[in-house]
PDB file of C-alpha atoms and ligand atoms in Angstrom:
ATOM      1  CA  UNK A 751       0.000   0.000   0.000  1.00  0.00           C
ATOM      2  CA  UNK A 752       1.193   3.034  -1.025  1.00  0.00           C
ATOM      3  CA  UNK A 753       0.256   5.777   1.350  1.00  0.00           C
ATOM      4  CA  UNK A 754       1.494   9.507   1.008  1.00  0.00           C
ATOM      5  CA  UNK A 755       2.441  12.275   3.404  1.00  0.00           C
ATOM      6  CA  UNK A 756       1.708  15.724   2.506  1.00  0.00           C
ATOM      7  CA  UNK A 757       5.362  17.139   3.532  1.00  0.00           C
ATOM      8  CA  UNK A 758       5.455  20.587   2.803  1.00  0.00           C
ATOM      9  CA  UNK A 759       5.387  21.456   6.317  1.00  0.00           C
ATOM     10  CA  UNK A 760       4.661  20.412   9.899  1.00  0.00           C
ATOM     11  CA  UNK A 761       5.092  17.348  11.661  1.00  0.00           C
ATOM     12  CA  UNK A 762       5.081  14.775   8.370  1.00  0.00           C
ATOM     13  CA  UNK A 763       7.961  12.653   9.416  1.00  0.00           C
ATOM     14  CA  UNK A 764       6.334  11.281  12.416  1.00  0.00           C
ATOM     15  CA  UNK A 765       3.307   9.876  10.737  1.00  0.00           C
ATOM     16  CA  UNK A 766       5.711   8.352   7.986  1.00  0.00           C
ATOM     17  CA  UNK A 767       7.761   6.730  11.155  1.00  0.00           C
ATOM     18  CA  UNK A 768       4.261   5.469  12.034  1.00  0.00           C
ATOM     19  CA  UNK A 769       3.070   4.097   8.962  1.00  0.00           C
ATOM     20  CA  UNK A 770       6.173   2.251   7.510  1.00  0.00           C
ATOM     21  CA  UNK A 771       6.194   0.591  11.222  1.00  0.00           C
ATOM     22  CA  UNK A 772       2.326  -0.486  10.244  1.00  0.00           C
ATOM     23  CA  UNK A 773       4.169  -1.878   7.036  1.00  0.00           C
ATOM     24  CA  UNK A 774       2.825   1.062   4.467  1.00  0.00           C
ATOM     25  CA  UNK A 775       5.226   2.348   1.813  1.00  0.00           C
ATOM     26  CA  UNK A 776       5.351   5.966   2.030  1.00  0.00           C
ATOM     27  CA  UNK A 777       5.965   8.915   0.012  1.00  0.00           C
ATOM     28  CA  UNK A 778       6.766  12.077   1.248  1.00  0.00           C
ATOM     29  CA  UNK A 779       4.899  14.576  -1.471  1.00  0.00           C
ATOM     30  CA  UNK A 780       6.747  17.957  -2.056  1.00  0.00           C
ATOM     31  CA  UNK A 781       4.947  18.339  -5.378  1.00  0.00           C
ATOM     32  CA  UNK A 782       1.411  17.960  -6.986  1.00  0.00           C
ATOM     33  CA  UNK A 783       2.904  15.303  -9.487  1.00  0.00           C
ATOM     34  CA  UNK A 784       3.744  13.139  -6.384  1.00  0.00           C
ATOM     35  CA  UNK A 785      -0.313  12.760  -5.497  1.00  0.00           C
ATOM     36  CA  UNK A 786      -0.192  10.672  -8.584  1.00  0.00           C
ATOM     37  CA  UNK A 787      -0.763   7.134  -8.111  1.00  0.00           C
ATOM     38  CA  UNK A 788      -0.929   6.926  -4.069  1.00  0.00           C
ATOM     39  CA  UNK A 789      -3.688   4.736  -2.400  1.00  0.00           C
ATOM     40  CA  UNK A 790      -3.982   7.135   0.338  1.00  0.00           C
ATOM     41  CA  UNK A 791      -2.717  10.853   1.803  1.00  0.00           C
ATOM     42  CA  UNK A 792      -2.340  11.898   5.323  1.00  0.00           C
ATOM     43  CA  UNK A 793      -2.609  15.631   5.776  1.00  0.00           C
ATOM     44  CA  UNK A 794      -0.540  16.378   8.893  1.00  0.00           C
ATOM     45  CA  UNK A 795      -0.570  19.043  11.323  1.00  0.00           C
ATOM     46  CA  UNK A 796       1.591  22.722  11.623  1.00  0.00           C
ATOM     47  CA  UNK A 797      -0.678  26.153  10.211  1.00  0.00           C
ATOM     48  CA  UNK A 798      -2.915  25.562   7.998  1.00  0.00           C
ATOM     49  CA  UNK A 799      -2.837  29.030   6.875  1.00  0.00           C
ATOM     50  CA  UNK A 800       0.754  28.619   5.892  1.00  0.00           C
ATOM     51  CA  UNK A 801      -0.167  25.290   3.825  1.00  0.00           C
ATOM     52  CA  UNK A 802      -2.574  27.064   2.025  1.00  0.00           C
ATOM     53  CA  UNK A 803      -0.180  30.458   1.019  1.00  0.00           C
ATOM     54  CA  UNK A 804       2.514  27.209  -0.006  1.00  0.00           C
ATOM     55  CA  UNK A 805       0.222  25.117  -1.730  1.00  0.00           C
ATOM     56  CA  UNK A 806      -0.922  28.086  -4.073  1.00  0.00           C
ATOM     57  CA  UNK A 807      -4.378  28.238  -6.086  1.00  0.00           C
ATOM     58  CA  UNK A 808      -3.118  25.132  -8.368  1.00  0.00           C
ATOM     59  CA  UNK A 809      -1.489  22.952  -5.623  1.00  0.00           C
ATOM     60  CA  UNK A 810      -4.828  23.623  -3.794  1.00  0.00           C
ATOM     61  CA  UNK A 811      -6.843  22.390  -7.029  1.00  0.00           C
ATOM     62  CA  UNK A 812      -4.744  19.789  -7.532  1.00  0.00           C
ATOM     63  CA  UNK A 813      -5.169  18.582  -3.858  1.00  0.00           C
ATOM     64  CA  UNK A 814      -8.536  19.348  -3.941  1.00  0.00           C
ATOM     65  CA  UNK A 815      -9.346  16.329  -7.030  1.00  0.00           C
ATOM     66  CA  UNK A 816      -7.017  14.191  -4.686  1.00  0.00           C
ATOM     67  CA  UNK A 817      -9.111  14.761  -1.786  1.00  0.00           C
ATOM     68  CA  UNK A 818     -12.423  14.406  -3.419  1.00  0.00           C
ATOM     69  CA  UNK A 819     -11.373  10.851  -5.337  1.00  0.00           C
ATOM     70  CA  UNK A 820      -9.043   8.525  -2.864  1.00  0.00           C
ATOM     71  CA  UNK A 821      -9.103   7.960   0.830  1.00  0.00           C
ATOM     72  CA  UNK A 822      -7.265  11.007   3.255  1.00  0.00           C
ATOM     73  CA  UNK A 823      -6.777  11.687   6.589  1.00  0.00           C
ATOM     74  CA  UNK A 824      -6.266  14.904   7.676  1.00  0.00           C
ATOM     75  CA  UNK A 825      -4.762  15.378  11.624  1.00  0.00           C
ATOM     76  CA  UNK A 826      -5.072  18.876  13.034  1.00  0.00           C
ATOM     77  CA  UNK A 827      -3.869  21.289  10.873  1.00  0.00           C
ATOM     78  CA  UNK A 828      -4.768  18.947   8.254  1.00  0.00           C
ATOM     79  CA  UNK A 829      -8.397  18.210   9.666  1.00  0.00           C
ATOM     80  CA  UNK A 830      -8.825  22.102   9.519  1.00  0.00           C
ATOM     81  CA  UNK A 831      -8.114  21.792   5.591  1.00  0.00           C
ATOM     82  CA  UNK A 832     -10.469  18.770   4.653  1.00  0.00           C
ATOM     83  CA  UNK A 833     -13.614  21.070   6.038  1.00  0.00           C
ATOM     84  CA  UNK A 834     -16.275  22.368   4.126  1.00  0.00           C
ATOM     85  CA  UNK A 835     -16.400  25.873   6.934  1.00  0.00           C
ATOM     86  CA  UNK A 836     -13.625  27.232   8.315  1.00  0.00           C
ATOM     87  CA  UNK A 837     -13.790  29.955  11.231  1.00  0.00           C
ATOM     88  CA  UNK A 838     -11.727  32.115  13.289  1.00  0.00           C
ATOM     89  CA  UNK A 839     -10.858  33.441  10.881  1.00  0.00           C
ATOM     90  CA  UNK A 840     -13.148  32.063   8.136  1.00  0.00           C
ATOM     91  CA  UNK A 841     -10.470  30.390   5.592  1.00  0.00           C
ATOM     92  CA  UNK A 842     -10.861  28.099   2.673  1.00  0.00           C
ATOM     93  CA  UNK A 843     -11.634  24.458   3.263  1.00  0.00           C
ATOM     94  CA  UNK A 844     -10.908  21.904   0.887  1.00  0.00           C
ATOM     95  CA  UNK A 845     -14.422  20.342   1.588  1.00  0.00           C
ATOM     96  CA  UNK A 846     -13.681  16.800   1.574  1.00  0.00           C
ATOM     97  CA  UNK A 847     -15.869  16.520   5.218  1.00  0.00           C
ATOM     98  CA  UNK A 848     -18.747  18.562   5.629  1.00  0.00           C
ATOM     99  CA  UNK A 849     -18.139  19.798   8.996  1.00  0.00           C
ATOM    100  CA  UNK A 850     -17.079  23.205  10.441  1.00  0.00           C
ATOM    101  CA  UNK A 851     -13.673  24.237  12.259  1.00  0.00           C
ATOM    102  CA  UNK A 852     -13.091  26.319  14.691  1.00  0.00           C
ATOM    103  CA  UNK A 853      -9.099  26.812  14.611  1.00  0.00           C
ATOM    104  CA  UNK A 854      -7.334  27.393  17.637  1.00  0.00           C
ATOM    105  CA  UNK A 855     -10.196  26.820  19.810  1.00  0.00           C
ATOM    106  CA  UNK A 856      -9.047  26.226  23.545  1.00  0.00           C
ATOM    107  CA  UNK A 857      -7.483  29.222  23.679  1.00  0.00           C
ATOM    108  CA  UNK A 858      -3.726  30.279  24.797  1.00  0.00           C
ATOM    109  CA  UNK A 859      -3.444  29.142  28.162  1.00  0.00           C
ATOM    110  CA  UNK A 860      -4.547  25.445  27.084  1.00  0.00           C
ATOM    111  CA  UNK A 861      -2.143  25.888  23.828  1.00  0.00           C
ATOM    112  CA  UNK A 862      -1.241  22.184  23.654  1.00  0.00           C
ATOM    113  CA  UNK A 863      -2.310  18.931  26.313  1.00  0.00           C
ATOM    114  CA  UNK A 864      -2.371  15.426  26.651  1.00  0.00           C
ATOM    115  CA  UNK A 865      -6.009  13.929  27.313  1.00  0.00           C
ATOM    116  CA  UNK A 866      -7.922  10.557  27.220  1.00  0.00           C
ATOM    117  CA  UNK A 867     -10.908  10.331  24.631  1.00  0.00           C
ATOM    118  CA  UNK A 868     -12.853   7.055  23.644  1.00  0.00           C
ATOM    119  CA  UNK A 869     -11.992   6.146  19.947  1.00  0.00           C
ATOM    120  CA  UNK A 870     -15.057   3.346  18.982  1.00  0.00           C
ATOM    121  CA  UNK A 871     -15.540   3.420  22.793  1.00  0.00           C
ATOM    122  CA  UNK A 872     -12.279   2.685  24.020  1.00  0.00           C
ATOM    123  CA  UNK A 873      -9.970   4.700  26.126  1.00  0.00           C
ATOM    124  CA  UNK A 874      -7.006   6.398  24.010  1.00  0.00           C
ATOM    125  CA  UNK A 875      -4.126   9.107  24.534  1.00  0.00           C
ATOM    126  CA  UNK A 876      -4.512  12.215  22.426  1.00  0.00           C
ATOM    127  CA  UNK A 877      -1.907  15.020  21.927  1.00  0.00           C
ATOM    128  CA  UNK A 878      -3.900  18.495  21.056  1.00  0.00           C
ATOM    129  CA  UNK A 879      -1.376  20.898  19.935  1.00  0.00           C
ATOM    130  CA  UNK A 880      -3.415  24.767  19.614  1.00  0.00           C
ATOM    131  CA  UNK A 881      -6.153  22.315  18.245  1.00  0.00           C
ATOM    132  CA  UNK A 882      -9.166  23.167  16.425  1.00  0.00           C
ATOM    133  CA  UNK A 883     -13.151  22.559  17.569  1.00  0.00           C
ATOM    134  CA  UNK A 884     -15.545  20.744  15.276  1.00  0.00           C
ATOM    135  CA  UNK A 885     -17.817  22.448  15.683  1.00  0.00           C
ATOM    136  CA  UNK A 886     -20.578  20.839  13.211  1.00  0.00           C
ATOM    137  CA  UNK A 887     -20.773  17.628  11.877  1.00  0.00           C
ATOM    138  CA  UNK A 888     -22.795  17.494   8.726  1.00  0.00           C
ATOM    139  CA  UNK A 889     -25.109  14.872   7.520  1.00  0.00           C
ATOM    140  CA  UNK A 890     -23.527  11.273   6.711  1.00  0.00           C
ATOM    141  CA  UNK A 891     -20.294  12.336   9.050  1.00  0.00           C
ATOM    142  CA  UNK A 892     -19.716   9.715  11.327  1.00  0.00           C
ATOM    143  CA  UNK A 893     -18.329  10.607  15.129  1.00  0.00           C
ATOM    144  CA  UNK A 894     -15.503   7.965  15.446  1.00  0.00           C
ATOM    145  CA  UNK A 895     -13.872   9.059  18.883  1.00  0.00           C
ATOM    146  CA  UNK A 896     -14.544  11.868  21.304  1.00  0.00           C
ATOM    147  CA  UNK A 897     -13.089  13.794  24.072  1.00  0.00           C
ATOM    148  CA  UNK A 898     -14.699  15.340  27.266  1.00  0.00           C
ATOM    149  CA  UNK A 899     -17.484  15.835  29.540  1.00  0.00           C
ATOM    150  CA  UNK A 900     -19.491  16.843  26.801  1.00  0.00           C
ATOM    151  CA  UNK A 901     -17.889  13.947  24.322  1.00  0.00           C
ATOM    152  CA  UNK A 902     -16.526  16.807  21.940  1.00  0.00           C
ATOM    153  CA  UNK A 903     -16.217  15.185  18.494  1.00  0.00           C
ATOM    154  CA  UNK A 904     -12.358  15.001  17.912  1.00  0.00           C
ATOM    155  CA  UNK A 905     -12.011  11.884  14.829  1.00  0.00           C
ATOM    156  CA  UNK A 906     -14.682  12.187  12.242  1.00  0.00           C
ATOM    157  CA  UNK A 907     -15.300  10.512   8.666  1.00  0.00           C
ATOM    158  CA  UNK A 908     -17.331  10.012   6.324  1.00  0.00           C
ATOM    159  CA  UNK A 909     -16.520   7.547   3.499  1.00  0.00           C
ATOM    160  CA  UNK A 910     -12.882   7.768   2.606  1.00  0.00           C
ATOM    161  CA  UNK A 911     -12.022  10.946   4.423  1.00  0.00           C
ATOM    162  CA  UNK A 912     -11.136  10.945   7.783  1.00  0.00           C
ATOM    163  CA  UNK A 913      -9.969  14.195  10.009  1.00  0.00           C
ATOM    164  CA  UNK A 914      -8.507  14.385  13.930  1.00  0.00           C
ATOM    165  CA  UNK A 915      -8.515  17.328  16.000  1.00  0.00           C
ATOM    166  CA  UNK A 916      -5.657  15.763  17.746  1.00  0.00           C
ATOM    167  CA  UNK A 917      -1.777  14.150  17.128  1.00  0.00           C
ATOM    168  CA  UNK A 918      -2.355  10.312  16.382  1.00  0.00           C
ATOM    169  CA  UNK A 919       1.194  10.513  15.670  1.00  0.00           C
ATOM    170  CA  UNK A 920       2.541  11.365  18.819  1.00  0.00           C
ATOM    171  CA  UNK A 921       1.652   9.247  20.787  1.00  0.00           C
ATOM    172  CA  UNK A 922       2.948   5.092  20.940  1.00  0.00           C
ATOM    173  CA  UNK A 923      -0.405   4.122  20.239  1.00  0.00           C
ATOM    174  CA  UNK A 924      -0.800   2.680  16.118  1.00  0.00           C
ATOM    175  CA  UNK A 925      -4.860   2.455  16.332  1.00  0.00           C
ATOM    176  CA  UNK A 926      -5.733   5.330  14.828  1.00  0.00           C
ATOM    177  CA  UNK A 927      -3.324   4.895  11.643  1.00  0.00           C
ATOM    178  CA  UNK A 928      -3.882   1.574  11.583  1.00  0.00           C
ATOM    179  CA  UNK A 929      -8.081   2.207  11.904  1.00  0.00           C
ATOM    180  CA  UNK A 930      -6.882   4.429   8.414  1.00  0.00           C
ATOM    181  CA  UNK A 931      -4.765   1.566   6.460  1.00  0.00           C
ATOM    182  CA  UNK A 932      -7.799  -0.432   7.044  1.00  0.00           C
ATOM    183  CA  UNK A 933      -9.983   1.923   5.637  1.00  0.00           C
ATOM    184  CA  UNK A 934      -7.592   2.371   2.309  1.00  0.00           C
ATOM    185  CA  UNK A 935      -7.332  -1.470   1.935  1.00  0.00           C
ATOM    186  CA  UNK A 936     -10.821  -1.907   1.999  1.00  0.00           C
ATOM    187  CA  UNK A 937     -11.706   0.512  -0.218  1.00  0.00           C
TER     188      UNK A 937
HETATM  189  N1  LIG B 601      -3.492  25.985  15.006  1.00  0.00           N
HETATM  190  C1  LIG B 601      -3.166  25.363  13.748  1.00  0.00           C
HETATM  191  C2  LIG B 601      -4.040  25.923  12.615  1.00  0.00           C
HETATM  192  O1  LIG B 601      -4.931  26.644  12.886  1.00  0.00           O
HETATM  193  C3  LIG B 601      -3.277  23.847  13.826  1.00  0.00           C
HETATM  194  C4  LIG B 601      -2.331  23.313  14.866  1.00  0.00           C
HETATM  195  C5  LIG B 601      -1.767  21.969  14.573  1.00  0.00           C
HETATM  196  O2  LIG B 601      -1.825  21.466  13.459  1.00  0.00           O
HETATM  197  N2  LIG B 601      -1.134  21.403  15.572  1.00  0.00           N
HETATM  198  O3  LIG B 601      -3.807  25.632  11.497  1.00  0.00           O
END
């Protein structure tokens, strides 16, 4: 399986760690041409306001088909750029997930933690790093783990696109990327 990272910034290198020790074969993409035959993309986090100014209006289009046609999984940053809505402040989406973002959403003096969610009801670490809020799930979007009191949606999908609020890749744990290789195999 041939799975790519989107590595034009933020933390790509530990998801590749992550999915070559899950047996994937990865390729760190640096240019549109790269999306070309890949079975998957992971999306990782840093500012998604600085992947959009690098990506440009025709890496953006280019992702954009990718997005919309093979499976992706977006984590943070990347989550924020697989929305349909986008706020504070509103941005473009890439609107693989119809859901809506709040970026930077628990505020500076909780600016990154480690918390316990359930993912498919089972107790699991996740890193939040100036994390975004979903703040809507859309029709069809499936809630696949939560976090809090109030069981915050924090891994959504629907179909072949799947987006964290949270760092999968930091922590020892391989569910999450492994929950993804299963969903590119099978589909
Ligand atoms: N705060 C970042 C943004 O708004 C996301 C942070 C992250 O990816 N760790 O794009």
């Amino acid at each position: 399986m041939k799975i790519g990272v989107l590595a034009l910034q933020g933390d790509f290198d530990a998801h590749r760690r992550r999915l070559e020790e899950l047996g994937a074969e990865v390729v760190l993409v640096k240019k549109p041409e790269q999306l070309n035959d890949l079975d998957g993309l992971i999306i990782p986090g840093g500012e998604s306001g600085t992947f959009l100014k690098l990506l440009g209006e025709d890496g953006f289009a280019k992702l954009r088909d990718f997005v919309l046609a093979k499976p992706t999984f977006g984590t943070c940053a990347g989550c924020i750029l697989l929305a349909a809505e986008v706020e504070n402040p509103k941005q473009a989406g890439l609107g693989a997930l119809d859901i809506t973002v709040r970026r930077n959403a628990y505020g500076r003096q909780i600016d990154s933690s480690i918390r316990e969610g359930l993912f498919l009801n089972s107790p699991i670490e996740m890193v939040f790093i100036r994390a975004p809020k979903i703040e809507r799930v859309g029709e069809g979007v499936e809630v696949i783990a939560t976090e809090g009191k109030d069981e915050s949606p924090v891994l959504v999908r629907k179909g072949k696109t799947l987006a964290a609020t949270f760092h999968p890749e930091l922590s020892d744990d391989p569910r999450i990327h492994q929950y993804f290789l299963e969903l590119v195999a099978k589909l």
